[in-house]
Structure formats: structure tokens, C-alpha cells
Coordinates of C-alpha atoms in Angstrom, one line a residue:
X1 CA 14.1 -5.0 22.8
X2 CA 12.1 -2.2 24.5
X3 CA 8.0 -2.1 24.9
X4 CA 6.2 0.6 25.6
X5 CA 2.7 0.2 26.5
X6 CA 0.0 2.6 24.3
X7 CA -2.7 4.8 25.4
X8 CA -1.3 7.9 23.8
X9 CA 0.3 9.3 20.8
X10 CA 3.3 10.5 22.7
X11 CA 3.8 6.7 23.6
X12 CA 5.3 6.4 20.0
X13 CA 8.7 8.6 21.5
X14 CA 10.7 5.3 21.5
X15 CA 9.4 4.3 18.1
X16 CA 10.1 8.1 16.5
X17 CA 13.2 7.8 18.4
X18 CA 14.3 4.3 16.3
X19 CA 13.2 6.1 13.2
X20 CA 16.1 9.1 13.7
X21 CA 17.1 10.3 10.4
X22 CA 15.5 7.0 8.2
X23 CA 14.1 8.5 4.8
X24 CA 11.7 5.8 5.0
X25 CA 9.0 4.2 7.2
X26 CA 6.5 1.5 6.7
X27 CA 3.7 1.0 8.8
X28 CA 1.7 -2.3 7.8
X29 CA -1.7 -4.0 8.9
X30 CA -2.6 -7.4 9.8
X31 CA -5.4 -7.2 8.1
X32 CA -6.9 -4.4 5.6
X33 CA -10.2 -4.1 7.7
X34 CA -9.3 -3.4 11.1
X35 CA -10.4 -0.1 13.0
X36 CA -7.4 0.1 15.4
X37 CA -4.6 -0.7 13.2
X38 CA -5.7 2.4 11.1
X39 CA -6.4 4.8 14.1
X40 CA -3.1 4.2 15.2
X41 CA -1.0 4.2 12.2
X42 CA -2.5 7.7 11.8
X43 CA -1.4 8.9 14.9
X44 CA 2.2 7.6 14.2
X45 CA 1.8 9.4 10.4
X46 CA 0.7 12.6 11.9
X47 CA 4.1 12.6 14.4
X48 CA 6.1 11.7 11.7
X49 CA 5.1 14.4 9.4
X50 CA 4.4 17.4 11.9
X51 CA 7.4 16.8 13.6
X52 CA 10.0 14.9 11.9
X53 CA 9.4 17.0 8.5
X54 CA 8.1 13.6 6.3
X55 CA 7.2 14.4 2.7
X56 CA 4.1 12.2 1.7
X57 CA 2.2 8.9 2.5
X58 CA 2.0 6.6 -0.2
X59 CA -0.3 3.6 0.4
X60 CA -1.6 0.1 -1.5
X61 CA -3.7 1.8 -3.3
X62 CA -4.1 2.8 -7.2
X63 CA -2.3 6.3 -8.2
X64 CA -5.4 7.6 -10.3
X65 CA -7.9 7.3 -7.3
X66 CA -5.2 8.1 -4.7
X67 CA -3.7 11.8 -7.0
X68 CA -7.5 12.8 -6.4
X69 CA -7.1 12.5 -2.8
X70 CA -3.5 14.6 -2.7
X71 CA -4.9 17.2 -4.4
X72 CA -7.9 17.6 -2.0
X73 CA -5.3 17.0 0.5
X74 CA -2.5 19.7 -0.9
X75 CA -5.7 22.1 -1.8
X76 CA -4.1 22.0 -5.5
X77 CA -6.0 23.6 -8.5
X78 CA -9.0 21.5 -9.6
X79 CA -8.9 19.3 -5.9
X80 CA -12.0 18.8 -3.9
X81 CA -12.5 20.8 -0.6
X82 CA -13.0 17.3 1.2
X83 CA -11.3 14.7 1.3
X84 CA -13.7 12.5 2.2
X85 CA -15.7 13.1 -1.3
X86 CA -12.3 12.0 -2.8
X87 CA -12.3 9.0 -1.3
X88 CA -16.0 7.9 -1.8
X89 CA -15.3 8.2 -5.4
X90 CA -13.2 5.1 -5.3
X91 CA -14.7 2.6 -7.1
X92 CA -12.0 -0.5 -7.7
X93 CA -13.0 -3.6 -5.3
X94 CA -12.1 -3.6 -2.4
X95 CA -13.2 0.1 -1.4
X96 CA -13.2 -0.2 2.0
X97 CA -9.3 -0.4 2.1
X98 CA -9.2 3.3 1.8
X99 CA -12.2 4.7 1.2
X100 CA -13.4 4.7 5.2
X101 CA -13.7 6.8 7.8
X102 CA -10.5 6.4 9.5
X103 CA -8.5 7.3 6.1
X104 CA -10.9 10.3 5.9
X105 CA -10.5 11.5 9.5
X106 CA -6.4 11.3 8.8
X107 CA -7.0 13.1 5.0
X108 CA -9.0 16.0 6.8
X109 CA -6.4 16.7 9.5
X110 CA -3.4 16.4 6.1
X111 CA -5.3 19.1 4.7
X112 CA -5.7 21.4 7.3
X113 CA -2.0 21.1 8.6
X114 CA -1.1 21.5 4.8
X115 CA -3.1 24.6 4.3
X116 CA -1.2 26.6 7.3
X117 CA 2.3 25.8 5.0
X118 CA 3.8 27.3 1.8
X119 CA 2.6 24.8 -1.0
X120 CA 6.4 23.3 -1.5
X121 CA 6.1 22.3 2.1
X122 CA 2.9 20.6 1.7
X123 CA 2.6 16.8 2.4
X124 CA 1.2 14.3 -0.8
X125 CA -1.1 11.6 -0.8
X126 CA -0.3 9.1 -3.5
X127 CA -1.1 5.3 -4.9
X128 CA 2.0 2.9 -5.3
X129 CA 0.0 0.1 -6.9
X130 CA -0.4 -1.2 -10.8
X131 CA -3.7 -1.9 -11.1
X132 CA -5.1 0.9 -13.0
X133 CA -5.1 0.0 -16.2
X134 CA -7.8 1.7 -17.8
X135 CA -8.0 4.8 -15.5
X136 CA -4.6 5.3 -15.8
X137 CA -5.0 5.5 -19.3
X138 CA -7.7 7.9 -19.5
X139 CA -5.6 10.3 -17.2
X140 CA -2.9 10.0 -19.8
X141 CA -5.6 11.2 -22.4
X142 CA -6.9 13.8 -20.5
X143 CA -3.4 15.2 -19.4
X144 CA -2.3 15.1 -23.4
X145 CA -5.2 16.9 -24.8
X146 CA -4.6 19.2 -22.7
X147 CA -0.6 19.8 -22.5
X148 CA 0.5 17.4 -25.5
X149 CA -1.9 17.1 -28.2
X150 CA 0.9 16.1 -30.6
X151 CA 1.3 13.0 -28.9
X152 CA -1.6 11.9 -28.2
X153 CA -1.3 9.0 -31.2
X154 CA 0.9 7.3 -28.8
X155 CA -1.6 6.7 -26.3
X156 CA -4.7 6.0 -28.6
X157 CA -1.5 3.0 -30.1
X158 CA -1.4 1.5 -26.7
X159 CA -5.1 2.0 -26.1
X160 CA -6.2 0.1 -29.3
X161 CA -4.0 -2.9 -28.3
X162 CA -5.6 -3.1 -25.1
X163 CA -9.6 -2.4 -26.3
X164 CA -10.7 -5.9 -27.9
X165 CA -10.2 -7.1 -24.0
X166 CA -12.5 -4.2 -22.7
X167 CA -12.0 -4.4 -19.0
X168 CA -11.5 -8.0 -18.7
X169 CA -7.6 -8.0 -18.4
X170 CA -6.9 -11.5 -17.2
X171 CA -8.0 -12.4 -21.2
X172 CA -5.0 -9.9 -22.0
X173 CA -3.3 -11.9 -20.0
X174 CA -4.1 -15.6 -21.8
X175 CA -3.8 -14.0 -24.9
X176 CA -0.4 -12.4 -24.8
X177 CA 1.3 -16.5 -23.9
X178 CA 0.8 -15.7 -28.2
X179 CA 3.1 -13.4 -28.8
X180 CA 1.5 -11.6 -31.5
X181 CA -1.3 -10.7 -28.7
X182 CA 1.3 -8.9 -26.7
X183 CA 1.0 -4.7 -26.3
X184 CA 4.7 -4.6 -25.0
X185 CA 6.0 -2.1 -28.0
X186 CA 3.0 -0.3 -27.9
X187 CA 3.5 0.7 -24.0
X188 CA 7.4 1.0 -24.3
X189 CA 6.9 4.1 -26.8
X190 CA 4.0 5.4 -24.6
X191 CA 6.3 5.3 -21.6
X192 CA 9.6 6.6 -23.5
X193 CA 7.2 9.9 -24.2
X194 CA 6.0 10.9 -21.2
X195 CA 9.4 9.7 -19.1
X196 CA 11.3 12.0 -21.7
X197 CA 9.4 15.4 -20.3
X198 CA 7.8 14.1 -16.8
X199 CA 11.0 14.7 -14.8
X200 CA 11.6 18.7 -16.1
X201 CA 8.4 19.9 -15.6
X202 CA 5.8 20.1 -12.6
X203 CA 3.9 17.4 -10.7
X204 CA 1.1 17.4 -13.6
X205 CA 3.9 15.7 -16.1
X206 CA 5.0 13.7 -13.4
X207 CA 1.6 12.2 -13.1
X208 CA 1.2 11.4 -16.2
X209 CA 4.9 9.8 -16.1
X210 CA 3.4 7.9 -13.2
X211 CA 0.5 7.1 -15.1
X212 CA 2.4 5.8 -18.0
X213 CA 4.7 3.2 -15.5
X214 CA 1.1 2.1 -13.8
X215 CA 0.0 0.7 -18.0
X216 CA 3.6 -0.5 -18.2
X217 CA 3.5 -2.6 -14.8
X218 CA -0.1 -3.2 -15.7
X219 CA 1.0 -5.2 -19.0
X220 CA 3.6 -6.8 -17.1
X221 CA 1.2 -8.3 -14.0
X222 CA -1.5 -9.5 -16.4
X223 CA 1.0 -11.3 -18.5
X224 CA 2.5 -12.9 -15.1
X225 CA -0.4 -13.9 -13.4
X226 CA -2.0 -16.2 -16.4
X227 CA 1.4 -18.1 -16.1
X228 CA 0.7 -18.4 -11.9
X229 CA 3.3 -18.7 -9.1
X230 CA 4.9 -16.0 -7.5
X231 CA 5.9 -13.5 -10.9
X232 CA 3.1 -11.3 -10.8
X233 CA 3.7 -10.5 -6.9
X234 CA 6.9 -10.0 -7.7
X235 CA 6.2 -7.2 -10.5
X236 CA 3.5 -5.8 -8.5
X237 CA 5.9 -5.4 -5.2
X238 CA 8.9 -4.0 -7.4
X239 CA 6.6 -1.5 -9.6
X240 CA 5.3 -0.5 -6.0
X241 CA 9.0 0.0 -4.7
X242 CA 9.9 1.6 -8.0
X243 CA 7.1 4.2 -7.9
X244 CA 8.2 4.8 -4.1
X245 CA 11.7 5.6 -5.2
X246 CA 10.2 7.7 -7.9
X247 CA 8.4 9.8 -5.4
X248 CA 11.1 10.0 -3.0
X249 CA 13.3 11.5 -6.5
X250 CA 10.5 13.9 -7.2
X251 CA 9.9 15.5 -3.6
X252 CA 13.9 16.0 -3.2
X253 CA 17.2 15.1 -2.0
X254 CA 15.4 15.6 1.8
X255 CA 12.6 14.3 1.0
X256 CA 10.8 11.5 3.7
X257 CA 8.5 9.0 2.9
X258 CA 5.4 7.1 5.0
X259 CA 4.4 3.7 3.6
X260 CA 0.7 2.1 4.5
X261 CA 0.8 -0.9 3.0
X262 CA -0.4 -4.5 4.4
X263 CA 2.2 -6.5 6.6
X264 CA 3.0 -9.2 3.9
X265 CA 4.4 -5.9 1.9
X266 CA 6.2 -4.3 4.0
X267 CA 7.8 -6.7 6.6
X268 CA 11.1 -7.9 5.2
X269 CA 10.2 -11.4 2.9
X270 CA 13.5 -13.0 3.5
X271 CA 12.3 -12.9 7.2
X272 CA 9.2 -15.5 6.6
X273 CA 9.0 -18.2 4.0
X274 CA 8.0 -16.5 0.8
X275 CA 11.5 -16.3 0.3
X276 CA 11.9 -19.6 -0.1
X277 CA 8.7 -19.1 -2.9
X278 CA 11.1 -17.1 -4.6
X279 CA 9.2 -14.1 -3.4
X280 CA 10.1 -10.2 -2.8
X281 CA 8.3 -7.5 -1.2
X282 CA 8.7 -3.4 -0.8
X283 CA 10.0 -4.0 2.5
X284 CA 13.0 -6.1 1.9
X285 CA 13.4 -4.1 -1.4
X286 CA 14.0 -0.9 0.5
X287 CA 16.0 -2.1 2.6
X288 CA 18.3 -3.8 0.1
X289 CA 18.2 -0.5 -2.0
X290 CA 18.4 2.3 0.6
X291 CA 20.1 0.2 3.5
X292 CA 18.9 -0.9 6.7
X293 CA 19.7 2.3 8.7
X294 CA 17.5 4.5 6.1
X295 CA 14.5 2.4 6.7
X296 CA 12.0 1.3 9.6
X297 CA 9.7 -1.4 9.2
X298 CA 6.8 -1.3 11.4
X299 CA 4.2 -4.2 11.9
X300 CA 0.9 -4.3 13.3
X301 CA -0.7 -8.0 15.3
X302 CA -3.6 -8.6 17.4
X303 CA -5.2 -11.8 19.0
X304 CA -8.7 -11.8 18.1
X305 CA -11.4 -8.9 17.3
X306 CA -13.6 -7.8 14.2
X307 CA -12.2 -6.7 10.5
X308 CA -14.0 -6.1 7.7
X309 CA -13.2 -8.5 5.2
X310 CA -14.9 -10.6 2.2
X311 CA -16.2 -14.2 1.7
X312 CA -15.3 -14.0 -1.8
X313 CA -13.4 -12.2 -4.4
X314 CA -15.4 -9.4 -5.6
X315 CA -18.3 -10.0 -2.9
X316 CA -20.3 -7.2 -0.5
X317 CA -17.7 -7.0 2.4
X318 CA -18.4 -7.5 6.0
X319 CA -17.7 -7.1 9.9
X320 CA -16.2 -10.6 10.6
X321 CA -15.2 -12.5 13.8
X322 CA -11.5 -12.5 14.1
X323 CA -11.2 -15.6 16.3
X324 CA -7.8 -15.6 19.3
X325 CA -4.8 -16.5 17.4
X326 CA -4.2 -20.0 17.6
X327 CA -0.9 -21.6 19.8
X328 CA 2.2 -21.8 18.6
X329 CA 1.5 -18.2 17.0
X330 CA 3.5 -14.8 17.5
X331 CA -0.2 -13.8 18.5
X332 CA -0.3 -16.1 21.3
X333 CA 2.9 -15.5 23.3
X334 CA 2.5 -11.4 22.7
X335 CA -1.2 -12.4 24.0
X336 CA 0.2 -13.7 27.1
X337 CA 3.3 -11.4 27.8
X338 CA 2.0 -7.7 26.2
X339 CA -0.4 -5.3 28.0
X340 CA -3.3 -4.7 25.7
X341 CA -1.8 -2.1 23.5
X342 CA 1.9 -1.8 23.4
X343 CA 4.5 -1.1 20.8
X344 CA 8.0 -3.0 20.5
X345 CA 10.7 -1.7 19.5
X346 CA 13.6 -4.5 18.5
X347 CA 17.1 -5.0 18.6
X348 CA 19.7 -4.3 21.4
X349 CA 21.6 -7.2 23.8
X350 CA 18.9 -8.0 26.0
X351 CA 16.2 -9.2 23.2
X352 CA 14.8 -12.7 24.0
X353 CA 15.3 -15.7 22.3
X354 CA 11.3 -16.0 20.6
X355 CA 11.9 -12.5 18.8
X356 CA 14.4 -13.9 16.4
X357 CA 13.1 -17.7 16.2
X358 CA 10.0 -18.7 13.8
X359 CA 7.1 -18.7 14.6
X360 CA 3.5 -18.4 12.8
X361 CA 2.4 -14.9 12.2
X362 CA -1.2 -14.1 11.2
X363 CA -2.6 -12.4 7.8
X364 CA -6.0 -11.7 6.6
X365 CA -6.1 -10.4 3.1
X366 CA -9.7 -8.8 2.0
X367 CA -10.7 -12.5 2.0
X368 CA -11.2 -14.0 4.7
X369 CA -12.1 -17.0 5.8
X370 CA -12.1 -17.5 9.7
X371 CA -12.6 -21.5 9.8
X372 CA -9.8 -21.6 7.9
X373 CA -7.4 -20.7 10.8
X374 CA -6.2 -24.1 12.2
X375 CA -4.6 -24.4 8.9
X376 CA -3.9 -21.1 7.1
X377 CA -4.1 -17.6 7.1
X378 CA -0.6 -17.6 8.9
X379 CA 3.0 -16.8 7.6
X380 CA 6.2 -18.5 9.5
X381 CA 7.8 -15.5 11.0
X382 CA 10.8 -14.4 12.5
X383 CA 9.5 -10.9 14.0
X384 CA 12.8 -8.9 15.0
X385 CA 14.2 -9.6 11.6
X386 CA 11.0 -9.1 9.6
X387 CA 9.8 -5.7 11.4
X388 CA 12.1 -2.9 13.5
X389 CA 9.3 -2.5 15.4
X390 CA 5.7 -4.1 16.4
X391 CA 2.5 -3.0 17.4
X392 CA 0.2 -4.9 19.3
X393 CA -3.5 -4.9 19.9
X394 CA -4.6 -7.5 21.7
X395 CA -8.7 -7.1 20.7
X396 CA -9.4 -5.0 18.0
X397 CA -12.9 -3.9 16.0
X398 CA -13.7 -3.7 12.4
X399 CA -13.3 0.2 10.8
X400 CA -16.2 2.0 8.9
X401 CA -16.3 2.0 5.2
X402 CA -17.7 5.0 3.6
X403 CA -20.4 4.5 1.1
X404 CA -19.0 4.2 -2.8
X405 CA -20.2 2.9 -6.0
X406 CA -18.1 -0.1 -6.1
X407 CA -17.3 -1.7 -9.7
X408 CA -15.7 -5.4 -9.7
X409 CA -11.8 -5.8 -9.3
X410 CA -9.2 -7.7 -10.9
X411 CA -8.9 -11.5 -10.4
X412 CA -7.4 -12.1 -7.4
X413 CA -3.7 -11.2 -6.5
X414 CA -1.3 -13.9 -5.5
X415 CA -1.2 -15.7 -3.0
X416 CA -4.3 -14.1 -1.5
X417 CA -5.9 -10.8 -1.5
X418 CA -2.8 -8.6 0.3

């Protein structure tokens, strides 16, 4: 195991040095709300594309709201000159996971490196997630009026299924246990159309393709999560590694991807116990589908601080106490051996014994509750062979949301809001 203690970006050489020719890296968070894990998984993005030659970052976040960003971000016909007036106009609860400063500040220095290269060589911005029901939907009607009128019938099909539950999709979701409720054909034949021309022509019908898998997973997660336990995590993390693979198809045999995602994502499951909840993530299916040598795992810990974070599902969000991890954690011991910033790098003869036994490892979704720590909030871990790397902030602060207009999200993901 190496560690390198952070105070620069160039202190990331052993890290970019780990990462080598990998056609994938995921950089997680311990919590969605924290100032410092998003500072410096920019600064590791920015090395990673301006010198490594990566081809887009692709975050938790919902492909409509996100395809507004890359093209502000790409300067593509129609995209706003800011990026930070894409991102206010998220709207989906929780906004502040990507509509904040520190996602702005990283957007505004994508565009300008992207602007000084031919557009081919330009680096995307896209949304990996399935929530976008509705919004995904209309960009499938907008794009067909446009470039398909014929088939627009197919879409109005799947959007009359879907209408008598207006936006309330978890009733979709009771309903379709009846099987005469269920929208299944109706999305199959919207999908089948716009797969059948996405792939030949130009990142518009890609989008729309896109668009059409995000109502397809969509269906499938609100069918899942009425029946509970671990199915509809397990369609939303597969549709997420699907649309990954998707991207990595569409940018190119060379083509690089940067993951943002939240640690319970992107550190390998069958590294913690959510595989014995019968549980997958993106990170352990990348590994399993591209091999551990094309892929770096990269998580993010600290021992106390301030994130932003929620009482409730659907509530105002706020700057919470983030109270020191509690013993026993992987947050204690890195308390007590690490400087306050460093970056760990595993694997190698000489790595000790704690790196590869299990130990509690802590995870704030955007709820948050902080009594709850002498009891939850914390995943058993075995860190080297969950992550290929680590990094460590041993007191953190809470980022800065931008100001949005922000409408109520879906019913809670499972197991908690990650």
C-alpha cells in the first residue's frame, strides 16, 4: 500500500500512475453533500481528462437534466453559454447533488478546455441514472417531432399507459403487481424504435436511444420497488452500468470514462455486506464486465465535518454536523494513522493486515440522520478489496448549492437515499 499525503493536485501522480491504461475510473463520495470530496474529485477529473485523454464524466444524476449540462459543456448547437444556468435548472429532489457550486466551477473549466479542441475531441457530461420518467419522455417527443414524425404514435402508446398515474409513479408501481396495469409492451416497441436508428446516426439519436432505455429502466424500478428488498437497487445499478457501457460504445473503441457516483455505487459490493443482501453495484459490475486491470475504484472517507444533507425525504436540505466516526470504524484508524488529507493507493506485499479485514465504513445518503450513528449509517467494509484507492479527509465542510426550483422526488431509493 502506498500514501501520499494531499495538498496539491500533482499529489494524485501515484493515483494517475495506478490508473495506467484503465478505460475506466470511479471516484465516489461519502456523502452527497460534502465540499471537499467534490473539490478534489475535480481536480483528479481535470488530470485525468487533460492528460490522460478521458472521454466524458458520467455521474448519479438523470440523463435529461445532465445532456443540458454537456451541451453547455461541449458548446453544442442549442447549449447554454454557462454551465452554471444548466445546472440551476435542475429541478428533481435532491438538487444540491449536482446543481452547486463545486459542480459548476468543474463544468466552467470542461467548457473552456473543450472549446480550445476540435469538437470530436471534446469531453461529455452525461446522467447514468433511471429516474426520469416523464422528462425523458418529453425529450423523446420533442426529438420525434422534429426528426421522426412518423413515429411519434409509439411514444404517445407508452405515454397514455403511463398518464392516469400523472407523476405519482410508485401507484404505477402497486398497480402493475395486476398485470393488466403493466406498460411493459408499450415501452418494448418504444425502445425497439429508437434502438433500431440511435446507433447510425449522431449523438441527437443516441439521446433519444438513451432516453428510450431511461422509460424502459424506469418501468422496471417502479415495478421493483412496490415489491421491496434489494430488486429495484439492483435495476437501478445495472441500467446505470448499462448506460455507462453504452457511452463508452458511442465515444469509441479509445474511448475513457470518469464515474461520480456515491461510494455505495461504485466501491465493489461483494467487498461489504450487501452482497450477502443479494445486492450489485456499478463498481463490482465493471469490474466483472471489463476486468479488474481496466478499472480503478476510487473512494472518498473523512472523520467528522459538515455535509449538506436532509432530515427527510423530499425536505429543504441543510448544513449538518458530521459527528467523528465512531471506534471500531475504517474512519477511526485512518483518523489516527493518516495526515489530514492523504490518498492511498492499495495493493503490493507490504499492505497491512486492517486494509483487507472488515471493518465499519461510513455512508450518508441525502438523509441524514446524525444521532443515528452509534447504530447505522455504516457499511462493514473490507477497504483494499472494495476500492483500488482511498481518499482521506480527516475534517471536511458542507459544499454550496446553487439556487433551483426544486419539485418533489421519487419515493425513496433502497436502502437509503445513495
Amino acid at each position: 500500500m502506498l500514501v501520499q499525503r494531499l495538498g496539491a493536485p500533482s499529489d494524485f501522480d501515484p493515483l494517475l500512475e495506478r490508473v495506467r491504461d484503465a478505460r475506466i475510473v470511479m471516484i465516489g463520495e461519502a456523502t452527497h453533500g460534502t465540499h471537499d470530496y467534490y473539490r478534489l474529485r475535480e481536480q483528479l477529473t481535470r488530470r485525468l481528462i487533460a492528460e490522460r485523454g478521458f472521454s466524458f464524466v458520467a455521474v448519479e444524476g438523470d440523463w435529461p437534466d445532465c445532456e443540458r449540462v454537456h451541451r453547455s459543456v461541449t458548446a453544442a448547437p442549442g447549449g447554454l453559454a454557462d454551465p452554471q444556468a444548466a445546472l440551476e435548472r435542475f429541478e428533481r429532489w435532491p438538487t444540491w447533488m449536482w446543481a452547486n457550486a463545486e459542480v459548476a466551477r468543474f463544468c466552467r473549466w470542461l467548457r473552456a478546455w473543450n472549446l480550445e479542441r476540435p469538437v470530436q475531441d471534446r469531453a461529455g457530461f452525461h446522467g447514468l441514472d433511471v429516474y426520469s420518467l416523464w422528462e425523458s419522455m418529453q425529450a423523446i417527443f420533442d426529438y420525434l417531432g422534429e426528426e421522426e414524425p412518423a413515429s411519434l404514435e409509439v411514444a404517445q402508446e407508452a405515454y397514455r399507459c403511463f398518464e392516469p398515474y400523472g407523476r405519482r409513479v410508485e401507484e404505477y408501481g402497486a398497480a402493475s403487481r395486476f398485470v393488466s396495469a403493466r406498460c411493459e409492451e408499450e415501452v418494448v416497441e418504444l425502445l425497439a424504435r429508437t434502438r433500431e436508428r440511435a446507433a447510425s446516426d449522431g449523438p441527437d439519436r443516441f439521446s433519444a436511444w438513451q432516453n428510450a432505455e431511461v422509460v424502459a429502466g424506469a418501468e422496471r424500478y417502479y415495478r421493483a420497488m412496490v415489491a421491496g428488498g434489494p430488486e429495484s437497487w439492483n435495476v437501478r445499478d445495472i441500467h446505470m452500468a448499462d448506460t455507462l457501457d453504452r457511452l463508452l460504445d458511442f465515444y469509441g473503441p479509445d474511448a475513457r470514462g470518469v464515474v461520480w457516483a456515491h461510494n455505495t455505487h461504485v466501491g465493489d459490493a461483494r467487498a461489504t455486506d450487501m452482497a450477502a443482501g443479494g445486492l450489485v453495484n456499478i463498481g463490482q459490475l465493471a469490474r466483472e464486465r471489463h476486468g479488474a486491470d481496466d478499472v480503478v475504484l476510487v473512494g472518498f472517507g473523512s472523520y467528522r465535518g459538515t455535509a449538506v444533507a436532509a432530515p427527510r425525504w423530499g425536505s429543504p436540505a441543510e448544513a449538518m454536523v458530521v459527528p467523528p466516526a465512531r471506534p471500531g470504524s475504517v474512519e477511526r484508524r485512518l483518523h489516527e494513522l493518516m495526515p489530514e488529507r492523504a490518498v492511498l493507493v492499495f495493493g503490493g506485499p507490504d499492505q497491512p493486515g486492517w486494509v483487507t479485514a472488515e471493518h465499519d465504513h461510513r455512508a450518508i445518503g441525502v438523509v441524514y440522520d446524525p444521532t443515528f450513528e452509534s447504530w447505522g449509517n455504516y457499511v462493514p467494509t473490507r477497504l483494499g478489496e472494495r476500492y483500488d484507492a482511498f481518499v482521506w479527509c480527516d475534517d471536511t465542510t458542507a459544499l454550496h448549492p446553487l439556487p433551483t426550483l426544486t419539485a418533489f422526488g421519487e419515493m425513496e431509493t433502497y436502502p437509503a437515499g445513495v
